XYZ file of N, CA and C in Angstrom:
789
model
N 0.810 -1.199 0.016
C 0.124 0.029 0.023
C 0.929 1.363 -0.057
N 0.616 2.209 -0.942
C 1.603 3.440 -0.986
C 1.393 4.192 0.238
N 2.440 4.745 0.898
C 2.341 5.429 2.277
C 1.467 6.640 2.269
N 1.150 7.187 1.061
C 0.253 8.355 1.205
C -1.098 8.063 1.698
N -1.524 6.659 1.674
C -2.790 6.441 2.217
C -2.683 6.376 3.667
N -1.791 5.918 4.277
C -1.510 5.917 5.696
C -1.000 7.263 6.267
N -0.413 8.018 5.545
C 0.317 9.433 5.973
C 0.105 10.270 5.016
N -1.273 10.799 4.580
C -1.530 11.638 3.564
C -0.902 13.092 3.743
N -0.455 13.722 2.795
C -0.055 15.043 2.655
C -1.280 15.967 2.849
N -1.166 16.919 3.985
C -2.366 17.803 4.185
C -1.619 19.206 4.179
N -2.434 20.270 3.924
C -1.907 21.597 4.107
C -1.425 21.984 5.319
N -2.085 21.453 6.431
C -1.794 21.818 7.828
C -0.544 21.304 8.222
N -0.216 19.852 7.712
C 1.064 19.500 8.039
C 2.250 19.970 7.135
N 1.772 20.516 6.049
C 2.946 21.223 5.225
C 3.136 22.470 5.795
N 2.342 23.126 6.458
C 2.541 24.507 7.180
C 3.566 24.147 8.527
N 3.413 22.950 9.043
C 4.332 22.688 10.224
C 5.640 22.368 9.660
N 5.699 21.662 8.555
C 7.045 21.249 7.946
C 7.648 22.451 7.471
N 7.113 23.601 7.075
C 7.717 24.706 6.522
C 8.235 25.580 7.793
N 7.426 25.618 8.857
C 7.598 26.564 9.960
C 8.213 26.177 11.101
N 8.385 24.883 11.485
C 8.719 24.415 12.718
C 10.232 24.526 12.816
N 11.063 24.191 11.897
C 12.555 24.354 12.004
C 12.931 23.395 13.151
N 13.951 23.792 14.064
C 14.517 22.944 15.012
C 13.568 23.118 16.272
N 12.563 23.703 16.264
C 11.614 23.820 17.474
C 10.714 22.397 17.392
N 10.082 22.285 18.584
C 9.193 21.169 18.677
C 7.593 21.340 18.551
N 6.799 20.489 18.273
C 5.389 20.718 18.467
C 4.626 19.604 19.176
N 3.407 19.592 19.286
C 2.676 18.629 19.979
C 1.196 18.800 19.515
N 0.324 17.789 19.718
C -0.928 17.800 19.526
C -1.626 17.812 20.832
N -2.680 18.711 20.913
C -3.346 18.775 22.183
C -4.569 17.930 22.240
N -4.488 17.095 23.462
C -5.502 16.233 23.440
C -5.392 14.914 22.630
N -6.422 14.771 21.854
C -6.424 13.611 20.973
C -5.963 14.061 19.565
N -5.618 15.349 19.324
C -5.410 16.078 18.017
C -3.992 15.569 17.561
N -3.772 15.093 16.303
C -2.315 14.691 15.739
C -1.601 13.619 16.798
N -2.124 12.490 16.892
C -1.661 11.479 17.967
C -0.022 11.361 18.051
N 0.546 11.118 19.138
C 1.989 11.025 19.135
C 2.615 9.964 18.454
N 3.788 10.223 17.907
C 4.594 9.334 17.089
C 4.231 9.497 15.352
N 2.951 9.859 15.361
C 2.579 10.232 13.933
C 3.539 11.443 13.323
N 3.587 12.403 14.092
C 4.407 13.557 13.457
C 5.736 13.216 12.974
N 6.429 12.031 13.592
C 7.740 11.680 13.356
C 7.796 11.265 11.797
N 6.618 10.696 11.328
C 6.684 10.279 9.900
C 6.661 11.355 9.036
N 6.344 12.658 9.407
C 6.293 13.701 8.517
C 7.653 14.582 8.922
N 8.509 14.066 9.530
C 9.820 14.836 9.987
C 9.571 15.990 11.001
N 8.595 15.940 11.800
C 8.324 16.797 12.871
C 8.796 16.466 14.211
N 9.440 17.357 14.833
C 9.874 17.077 16.376
C 8.710 17.129 17.176
N 8.451 16.047 17.742
C 7.254 15.934 18.788
C 7.746 15.947 20.144
N 7.142 16.658 20.999
C 7.546 16.653 22.425
C 7.038 15.426 23.140
N 6.004 14.899 22.580
C 5.483 13.654 23.249
C 6.117 12.373 22.625
N 6.154 11.360 23.607
C 6.776 10.054 23.190
C 5.918 8.918 23.732
N 5.428 8.211 22.694
C 4.529 7.090 23.092
C 5.303 5.917 22.761
N 5.917 5.336 23.844
C 6.882 4.143 23.504
C 7.229 3.455 24.789
N 7.228 2.105 24.830
C 7.385 1.396 26.254
C 8.850 1.746 26.732
N 9.835 2.119 25.823
C 11.101 2.396 26.312
C 11.363 3.735 26.639
N 10.267 4.551 26.880
C 10.413 5.866 27.312
C 11.149 6.095 28.487
N 12.249 7.019 28.594
C 13.008 7.154 29.730
C 12.288 7.512 31.044
N 12.494 6.965 32.110
C 11.879 7.309 33.347
C 11.936 8.667 33.771
N 13.119 9.370 33.639
C 13.299 10.734 33.981
C 12.290 11.523 33.235
N 12.277 11.333 31.972
C 11.375 12.241 31.056
C 10.017 11.943 31.255
N 9.572 10.709 31.462
C 8.321 10.397 32.031
C 7.787 11.176 33.137
N 8.591 11.044 34.150
C 8.198 11.846 35.260
C 8.233 13.341 35.212
N 9.054 13.854 34.267
C 9.186 15.326 34.053
C 7.845 15.807 33.457
N 7.324 15.107 32.531
C 6.203 15.510 31.648
C 4.925 14.969 32.189
N 4.861 14.417 33.464
C 3.774 13.917 33.954
C 2.677 14.810 34.217
N 2.969 16.101 34.755
C 2.004 16.970 34.908
C 1.209 17.541 33.727
N 1.731 17.281 32.470
C 1.344 17.822 31.135
C 0.195 16.834 30.656
N 0.284 15.703 31.042
C -0.503 14.559 30.350
C -1.823 14.257 31.215
N -2.910 14.086 30.613
C -4.249 13.755 31.371
C -4.510 12.216 31.336
N -3.537 11.500 30.779
C -3.617 10.029 30.980
C -2.356 9.465 31.278
N -2.273 8.426 32.181
C -1.083 7.829 32.837
C -0.481 6.801 31.719
N -1.423 6.269 30.747
C -0.891 5.401 29.994
C -0.389 5.854 28.555
N -1.229 6.837 28.080
C -0.750 7.433 26.768
C -0.583 9.004 27.028
N 0.381 9.446 26.309
C 0.695 11.036 26.358
C -0.283 11.984 25.872
N -1.385 11.966 26.456
C -2.456 13.185 25.913
C -2.097 14.462 26.540
N -1.475 15.290 26.030
C -0.878 16.559 26.535
C -2.086 17.477 26.527
N -2.013 18.298 27.621
C -2.817 19.344 27.946
C -2.247 20.564 28.601
N -2.898 21.580 29.296
C -2.327 22.578 29.690
C -1.229 23.403 28.974
N -1.762 23.849 27.862
C -0.767 24.608 26.896
C 0.062 25.679 27.286
N -0.282 26.232 28.399
C 0.475 27.433 28.777
C 1.430 27.057 29.977
N 1.656 25.783 30.199
C 2.484 25.391 31.327
C 3.869 25.623 30.836
N 4.665 26.238 31.939
C 6.079 26.704 31.492
C 7.073 25.518 31.129
N 6.630 24.344 31.453
C 7.584 23.220 30.750
C 7.616 23.026 29.387
N 6.557 23.586 28.813
C 6.677 23.686 27.261
C 7.510 24.634 26.808
N 7.794 25.623 27.465
C 8.913 26.518 27.061
C 10.286 25.952 27.164
N 10.423 25.119 28.383
C 11.671 24.347 28.330
C 11.948 23.381 27.349
N 10.879 22.674 26.874
C 10.808 21.746 25.892
C 10.890 22.262 24.561
N 10.855 23.605 24.377
C 11.027 24.139 22.892
C 9.602 23.914 22.192
N 8.481 23.692 22.746
C 7.261 23.617 22.048
C 6.746 24.820 21.410
N 6.967 25.058 20.312
C 6.496 26.317 19.645
C 5.014 26.234 19.001
N 4.601 25.201 18.525
C 3.315 25.097 17.754
C 2.641 23.956 18.499
N 1.329 24.281 18.620
C 0.242 23.215 19.156
C -0.695 22.950 18.080
N -0.933 21.692 17.751
C -2.020 21.228 16.870
C -3.223 20.961 17.619
N -4.375 21.349 17.251
C -5.636 21.187 18.102
C -6.761 20.807 16.983
N -7.778 20.262 17.487
C -8.977 20.101 16.516
C -9.686 21.478 16.060
N -10.279 21.575 14.900
C -10.716 22.679 14.467
C -11.694 23.307 15.452
N -11.871 24.474 15.588
C -12.657 25.283 16.328
C -12.425 25.213 17.928
N -11.237 24.595 18.364
C -10.749 24.538 19.816
C -10.137 26.016 19.922
N -10.464 26.800 20.769
C -9.858 28.120 21.023
C -9.105 28.133 22.390
N -7.874 28.756 22.181
C -6.992 29.198 23.200
C -6.538 30.515 23.106
N -6.115 31.147 24.274
C -5.580 32.573 24.190
C -4.152 32.584 23.838
N -3.909 32.169 22.636
C -2.579 32.124 22.106
C -2.714 32.631 20.397
N -1.669 33.173 19.896
C -1.739 33.359 18.473
C -2.247 32.128 17.662
N -3.381 32.397 16.820
C -3.693 31.362 15.861
C -2.987 31.569 14.580
N -2.043 30.626 14.026
C -1.233 30.906 12.964
C -1.827 30.275 11.765
N -2.464 29.154 11.945
C -3.118 28.423 10.769
C -4.425 27.587 11.260
N -5.310 27.496 10.187
C -6.470 26.755 10.417
C -7.008 26.263 9.175
N -7.518 25.085 9.047
C -8.437 24.701 8.051
C -9.471 23.762 8.425
N -10.030 22.869 7.819
C -11.079 21.957 8.167
C -10.608 20.927 8.904
N -9.312 20.421 8.844
C -8.574 19.351 9.501
C -8.075 19.677 10.736
N -7.412 20.874 10.825
C -6.524 21.117 12.113
C -6.359 22.695 12.213
N -6.254 23.125 13.467
C -5.886 24.488 13.802
C -4.589 24.440 14.449
N -3.756 25.555 14.403
C -2.208 25.490 14.804
C -2.120 26.812 15.548
N -1.811 26.624 16.901
C -1.361 27.870 17.585
C 0.090 27.943 17.905
N 0.513 29.173 18.054
C 1.956 29.381 18.261
C 2.164 29.796 19.727
N 3.263 29.322 20.361
C 3.616 29.627 21.733
C 4.776 30.473 21.657
N 4.695 31.840 21.762
C 5.811 32.726 21.684
C 6.910 32.428 22.755
N 6.529 31.832 23.906
C 7.673 31.874 24.948
C 8.430 30.626 24.794
N 8.410 29.713 23.694
C 9.075 28.644 23.627
C 10.684 28.915 23.448
N 11.461 28.246 24.153
C 13.004 28.404 24.076
C 13.554 27.541 23.073
N 14.559 28.191 22.477
C 15.360 27.384 21.422
C 15.877 26.125 22.058
N 16.359 25.242 21.067
C 17.079 24.004 21.721
C 18.319 24.286 22.707
N 19.052 25.390 22.191
C 20.255 25.725 23.007
C 19.925 27.364 23.375
N 20.179 27.439 24.911
C 19.968 28.833 25.333
C 20.761 28.991 26.543
N 20.905 30.415 26.871
C 21.798 30.981 27.954
C 20.952 31.324 29.179
N 20.750 30.585 30.050
C 19.901 31.100 31.416
C 20.768 32.291 32.018
N 19.813 33.113 32.662
C 20.409 34.241 33.219
C 21.097 33.894 34.740
N 20.528 32.790 35.381
C 20.940 32.526 36.519
C 20.936 30.802 36.532
N 21.945 30.364 37.509
C 21.913 28.872 37.578
C 22.060 28.654 39.223
N 21.229 27.733 39.568
C 21.245 27.238 40.877
C 21.813 25.923 41.057
N 22.865 25.663 41.828
C 23.543 24.454 41.811
C 22.676 23.535 42.754
N 22.413 22.349 42.136
C 21.634 21.303 42.935
C 22.394 20.740 43.987
N 21.779 20.942 45.311
C 22.212 20.227 46.519
C 21.478 19.006 46.807
N 20.525 19.181 47.937
C 19.953 18.377 48.412
C 18.379 18.067 47.813
N 18.002 19.467 47.230
C 16.646 19.385 46.838
C 16.364 18.668 45.514
N 15.223 17.842 45.543
C 14.943 16.988 44.442
C 14.693 17.779 43.148
N 15.415 17.452 41.925
C 15.452 18.092 40.877
C 13.935 18.166 40.137
N 13.174 17.160 40.351
C 11.868 17.104 39.680
C 10.940 18.072 40.199
N 10.842 18.294 41.549
C 10.029 19.291 42.035
C 10.456 20.693 41.709
N 11.753 20.891 41.829
C 12.199 22.228 41.455
C 11.925 22.678 39.947
N 11.956 21.618 39.026
C 11.785 21.908 37.615
C 10.433 22.105 37.356
N 9.511 21.327 37.919
C 8.145 21.277 37.689
C 7.584 22.595 38.238
N 8.230 23.241 39.294
C 7.562 24.516 39.899
C 8.190 25.664 39.374
N 9.343 25.565 38.448
C 9.932 26.699 37.888
C 9.001 27.420 37.010
N 9.009 28.656 36.766
C 8.113 29.378 35.959
C 8.804 30.099 34.714
N 10.094 30.244 34.816
C 10.825 30.977 33.839
C 12.378 30.200 33.708
N 12.291 29.434 32.653
C 13.632 28.576 32.473
C 14.708 29.518 31.707
N 14.333 30.595 31.125
C 15.392 31.575 30.623
C 15.969 32.265 31.760
N 15.243 32.492 32.807
C 15.914 33.257 34.022
C 16.674 32.312 34.974
N 16.019 31.152 35.081
C 16.832 30.186 36.248
C 16.863 28.949 35.712
N 17.907 28.229 36.064
C 18.329 26.762 35.765
C 18.773 26.183 37.025
N 18.486 24.863 37.109
C 18.947 24.004 38.060
C 20.224 23.131 37.516
N 21.326 23.225 38.032
C 22.486 22.611 37.398
C 23.114 21.638 38.476
N 23.490 20.469 37.941
C 24.235 19.669 38.693
C 25.677 20.162 39.017
N 26.169 19.952 40.218
C 27.582 20.328 40.433
C 28.491 19.640 39.785
N 29.619 20.463 39.455
C 30.486 19.849 38.519
C 32.021 20.547 38.821
N 32.992 19.910 38.243
C 34.298 20.618 38.617
C 34.464 22.079 38.086
N 33.519 22.534 36.979
C 33.602 23.670 36.510
C 32.757 24.749 37.315
N 31.766 24.280 38.021
C 30.847 25.285 38.935
C 30.395 24.358 39.950
N 30.514 24.938 41.243
C 30.003 24.245 42.338
C 29.185 25.285 43.320
N 29.035 26.506 42.859
C 28.305 27.568 43.487
C 27.364 28.199 42.692
N 26.288 28.776 43.339
C 25.320 29.470 42.542
C 25.910 30.532 41.742
N 25.197 30.865 40.576
C 25.883 31.795 39.582
C 24.737 32.692 39.045
N 25.253 33.912 38.739
C 24.185 34.956 38.262
C 24.949 35.688 37.222
N 24.492 35.881 35.926
C 25.159 36.740 34.859
C 24.906 38.171 34.983
N 25.888 39.009 34.669
C 25.784 40.482 34.673
C 24.599 41.017 33.917
N 23.951 42.120 34.399
C 22.958 42.700 33.440
C 23.726 43.286 32.152
N 22.704 43.072 31.117
C 23.358 43.547 29.823
C 24.584 42.858 29.315
N 24.653 41.491 29.598
C 25.848 40.835 29.244
C 25.959 40.819 27.729
N 24.864 40.542 26.915
C 25.041 40.497 25.538
C 25.546 39.295 24.845
N 25.643 38.289 25.600
C 26.100 36.903 25.097
C 24.930 36.262 24.146
N 25.445 35.721 23.245
C 24.363 34.976 22.516
C 24.749 33.569 21.911
N 23.911 32.736 21.582
C 24.210 31.505 21.021
C 23.178 31.224 19.981
N 23.687 30.711 18.806
C 22.774 30.593 17.538
C 23.029 29.163 16.810
N 21.916 28.672 16.683
C 21.893 27.269 16.082
C 22.089 27.407 14.572
N 23.048 26.904 14.017
C 23.382 27.120 12.599
C 22.810 25.889 11.816
N 22.825 24.761 12.271
C 22.389 23.577 11.655
C 21.917 22.611 12.541
N 20.952 21.752 12.190
C 20.338 20.820 13.183
C 19.902 19.487 12.417
N 19.982 18.339 13.141
C 19.532 17.055 12.702
C 19.306 16.200 13.956
N 18.787 15.138 13.769
C 18.440 14.127 14.903
C 19.753 13.842 15.717
N 21.010 13.840 15.191
C 22.081 13.355 15.868
C 23.255 14.230 15.797
N 23.059 15.441 15.214
C 24.277 16.473 14.864
C 23.615 17.646 14.751
N 24.134 18.701 15.708
C 23.784 20.121 15.683
C 24.985 20.952 15.702
N 24.932 22.167 15.078
C 26.105 22.995 15.048
C 25.555 24.345 15.485
N 26.558 25.128 16.290
C 26.123 26.583 16.820
C 27.108 27.191 16.913
N 26.847 28.646 17.017
C 28.094 29.639 17.123
C 27.708 30.393 18.508
N 28.541 30.552 19.445
C 28.333 31.235 20.680
C 29.385 32.394 20.704
N 28.813 33.545 21.155
C 29.646 34.681 21.411
C 29.404 35.195 22.713
N 30.296 34.824 23.709
C 29.996 35.002 25.101
C 30.917 36.271 25.608
N 30.290 37.210 26.322
C 31.092 38.226 26.870
C 31.801 37.907 28.341
N 31.273 36.679 28.837
C 31.564 36.275 30.155
C 31.427 34.684 30.112
N 31.938 33.985 31.092
C 31.591 32.553 31.321
C 29.998 32.545 31.425
N 29.507 31.625 30.784
C 28.180 31.267 30.730
C 27.641 29.857 30.638
N 26.501 29.542 31.138
C 25.955 28.215 31.119
C 25.153 28.071 29.839
N 25.599 27.195 29.110
C 24.863 26.655 27.914
C 23.933 25.603 28.255
N 22.420 25.802 28.141
C 21.640 24.860 28.589
C 20.783 24.544 27.359
N 20.185 23.335 27.441
C 19.324 22.760 26.264
C 18.222 22.093 26.637
N 17.450 21.519 25.716
C 16.383 20.634 25.905
C 16.659 19.368 25.240
N 17.904 18.973 25.215
C 18.504 17.561 24.726
C 18.498 16.550 25.736
N 17.673 15.585 25.792
C 17.805 14.606 26.843
C 19.089 13.779 26.709
N 19.808 13.989 27.872
C 21.284 13.365 27.999
C 21.189 12.025 28.641
N 21.206 10.991 27.783
C 21.318 9.561 28.282
C 22.743 9.196 28.278
N 23.755 9.920 28.284
C 25.100 9.655 28.322
C 25.786 9.505 27.060
N 25.067 9.843 25.833
C 25.620 9.549 24.610
C 25.696 10.945 23.720
N 25.359 12.049 24.295
C 25.530 13.487 23.637
C 26.955 13.786 24.138
N 27.595 14.335 23.107
C 28.960 14.942 23.372
C 28.962 16.240 22.677
N 29.724 17.139 23.436
C 29.885 18.637 22.966
C 31.207 18.921 22.540
N 31.570 19.331 21.331
C 32.782 19.805 20.827
C 32.921 21.213 20.683
N 34.054 21.825 21.049
C 34.206 23.334 20.971
C 35.432 23.452 20.150
N 35.293 23.859 18.861
C 36.449 24.054 18.008
C 37.064 22.675 17.648
N 36.297 21.559 17.640
C 36.866 20.292 17.369
C 37.356 19.586 18.631
N 37.418 20.142 19.733
C 37.814 19.640 21.047
C 36.549 19.314 21.999
N 36.690 18.106 22.502
C 35.689 17.776 23.302
C 35.662 18.400 24.745
N 34.620 19.047 25.139
C 34.567 19.668 26.406
C 33.556 19.089 27.553
N 33.962 19.340 28.766
C 32.959 18.740 29.786
C 31.601 19.106 29.537
N 30.601 18.193 29.887
C 29.283 18.593 30.135
C 28.685 18.236 31.396
N 27.509 18.649 31.781
C 26.696 18.526 33.014
C 25.269 18.389 32.602
N 24.426 18.392 33.638
C 23.026 18.197 33.399
C 22.405 19.459 34.076
N 21.295 20.018 33.372
C 20.612 21.021 33.952
C 19.163 20.820 33.742
N 18.305 21.374 34.784
C 16.928 21.242 34.693
C 16.693 19.691 34.676
N 17.291 18.901 35.467
C 17.073 17.514 35.481
C 17.815 16.692 34.440
N 17.306 16.142 33.482
C 17.933 15.312 32.592
C 18.620 15.818 31.374
N 18.634 17.289 31.252
C 19.037 17.828 29.847
C 20.548 18.236 29.923
N 21.108 18.036 28.698
C 22.595 18.466 28.382
C 22.713 19.916 28.696
N 23.855 20.063 29.365
C 24.493 21.523 29.574
C 25.850 21.482 29.691
N 26.512 22.716 29.641
C 28.025 22.833 29.731
C 28.249 24.236 30.072
N 29.389 24.510 30.990
C 29.828 25.747 31.304
C 30.944 26.146 30.303
N 30.833 27.143 29.585
C 31.631 27.676 28.459
C 32.379 29.113 28.994
N 33.640 29.148 28.672
C 34.330 30.397 28.955
C 34.072 31.563 28.097
N 34.356 32.810 28.413
C 34.095 33.932 27.393
C 34.713 33.755 26.151
N 34.205 34.331 25.146
C 34.846 34.197 23.805
C 33.965 33.705 22.648
N 34.648 33.559 21.595
C 33.882 32.964 20.529
C 34.016 31.475 20.473
N 32.822 30.740 20.192
C 32.815 29.325 20.329
C 32.180 28.739 18.979
N 32.855 27.681 18.370
C 32.244 26.924 17.373
C 31.942 25.666 17.855
N 30.533 25.349 18.066
C 29.886 24.315 18.898
C 29.400 23.256 17.940
N 29.763 21.928 18.349
C 29.077 20.823 17.661
C 28.710 19.784 18.733
N 27.378 19.590 18.757
C 26.752 18.559 19.655
C 26.539 17.202 18.813
N 27.012 16.082 19.150
C 26.981 14.996 18.366
C 26.435 13.911 19.283
N 25.583 12.884 18.631
C 24.864 11.878 19.414
C 25.659 10.653 19.018
N 26.286 9.904 19.717
C 26.931 8.836 19.576
C 26.712 7.715 20.583
N 25.799 6.782 20.170
C 25.309 5.661 21.188
C 26.446 4.612 21.086
N 27.334 4.634 21.930
C 28.547 3.877 22.041
C 28.190 2.314 22.054
N 27.095 2.042 22.840
C 26.807 0.559 23.088
C 26.221 0.106 21.688
N 25.464 0.935 20.872
C 24.961 0.566 19.614
C 26.015 0.368 18.541
N 27.130 1.239 18.574
C 28.267 1.176 17.667
C 28.964 -0.185 18.064
N 29.104 -0.444 19.242
C 30.038 -1.599 19.669
C 29.219 -2.915 19.251
N 27.896 -2.934 19.260
C 27.195 -3.942 18.736
C 27.220 -4.078 17.231
N 27.297 -3.020 16.730
C 27.427 -3.160 15.245
C 28.695 -3.726 14.746
N 29.892 -3.185 15.424
C 31.188 -3.631 15.297
C 31.221 -5.260 15.417
N 30.677 -5.566 16.603
C 30.709 -7.145 16.879
C 29.878 -7.858 15.852
N 28.725 -7.274 15.493
C 28.033 -8.020 14.403
C 28.790 -8.089 13.100
N 29.485 -7.016 12.752
C 30.327 -7.056 11.477
C 31.464 -8.061 11.719
N 32.168 -8.158 12.767
C 33.114 -9.079 13.003
C 32.508 -10.439 12.938
N 31.513 -10.811 13.416
C 30.820 -12.170 13.332
C 30.476 -12.527 11.924
N 30.002 -11.423 11.088
C 29.760 -11.828 9.707
C 31.018 -12.075 8.819
N 32.138 -11.278 9.176
C 33.371 -11.495 8.504
C 33.844 -12.916 8.881
N 33.884 -13.254 9.991
C 34.298 -14.682 10.579
C 33.430 -15.559 9.877
N 32.175 -15.589 9.733
C 31.301 -16.572 9.126
C 31.530 -16.648 7.636
N 31.871 -15.509 7.116
C 32.280 -15.471 5.609
C 33.432 -16.264 5.251
N 34.482 -15.974 6.146
C 35.921 -16.665 6.009
C 35.625 -18.255 6.260
N 34.597 -18.599 7.012
C 34.544 -20.115 7.316
C 33.686 -20.665 6.219
N 32.765 -19.825 5.751
C 31.687 -20.515 4.592
C 32.301 -20.564 3.307
N 33.234 -19.607 2.873
C 33.670 -19.361 1.559
C 34.812 -20.590 1.470
N 34.701 -21.307 0.432
C 35.716 -22.394 0.244
C 36.975 -21.814 -0.091
N 38.097 -22.461 0.332
C 39.464 -21.971 0.089
C 39.787 -22.300 -1.331
N 40.549 -21.263 -1.842
C 40.965 -21.493 -3.421
C 41.987 -22.887 -3.352
N 41.762 -23.485 -4.509
C 42.609 -24.581 -4.678
C 44.012 -24.296 -4.923
């Protein structure tokens, strides 16, 4: 069966494909069910998968109205800003106090102006001590202003940027496993993100690997010194690569044993 019958091209989906960029989207309630946007190349904040990481499931629990299926609601919740959810797809004629940027008979799309980019520079950082990260993150109302950061060799005390710092970070290219960015920092800053760190994300600055830490619970972060930075974030699942190498060696050994020796 041609894929177009299962995943038809619709004007509303084409709008999201043109406009979303590196940001994320979601379907509110039953609109645009989770996992389906992935077939259209759209970044979905919802994950409907038995292997959903526990930390992420606990983090987004206040957003879902169903414990078994991610049926997200509460579209003005600050967690959506942290997750970079820029667009919400809803059923036609469902009204919210947000900018309506697209509508047709199949779907209405609202925009969330407060969505943070994948990489951002918080103004303040609180070093996590004994307080549970989950409670702090779920109660934070402004992730651009405040971030909870795990202690590291680079920073073990609370930190605040100077007013009018002028530092910037710009994402120049993006993909599922490789992102490039340029940062111009007037002072040492915390680079925060909404990339789930399962141990396989690495950060390169000018081609040199730099230390990373965790911010706002399970998300990748790093302390960067002042100056110009050419950043590359790369996802390398080492266990998967090791498994592929072992499989390749096994196939090579099998080929050697199965192919007759030349006379």
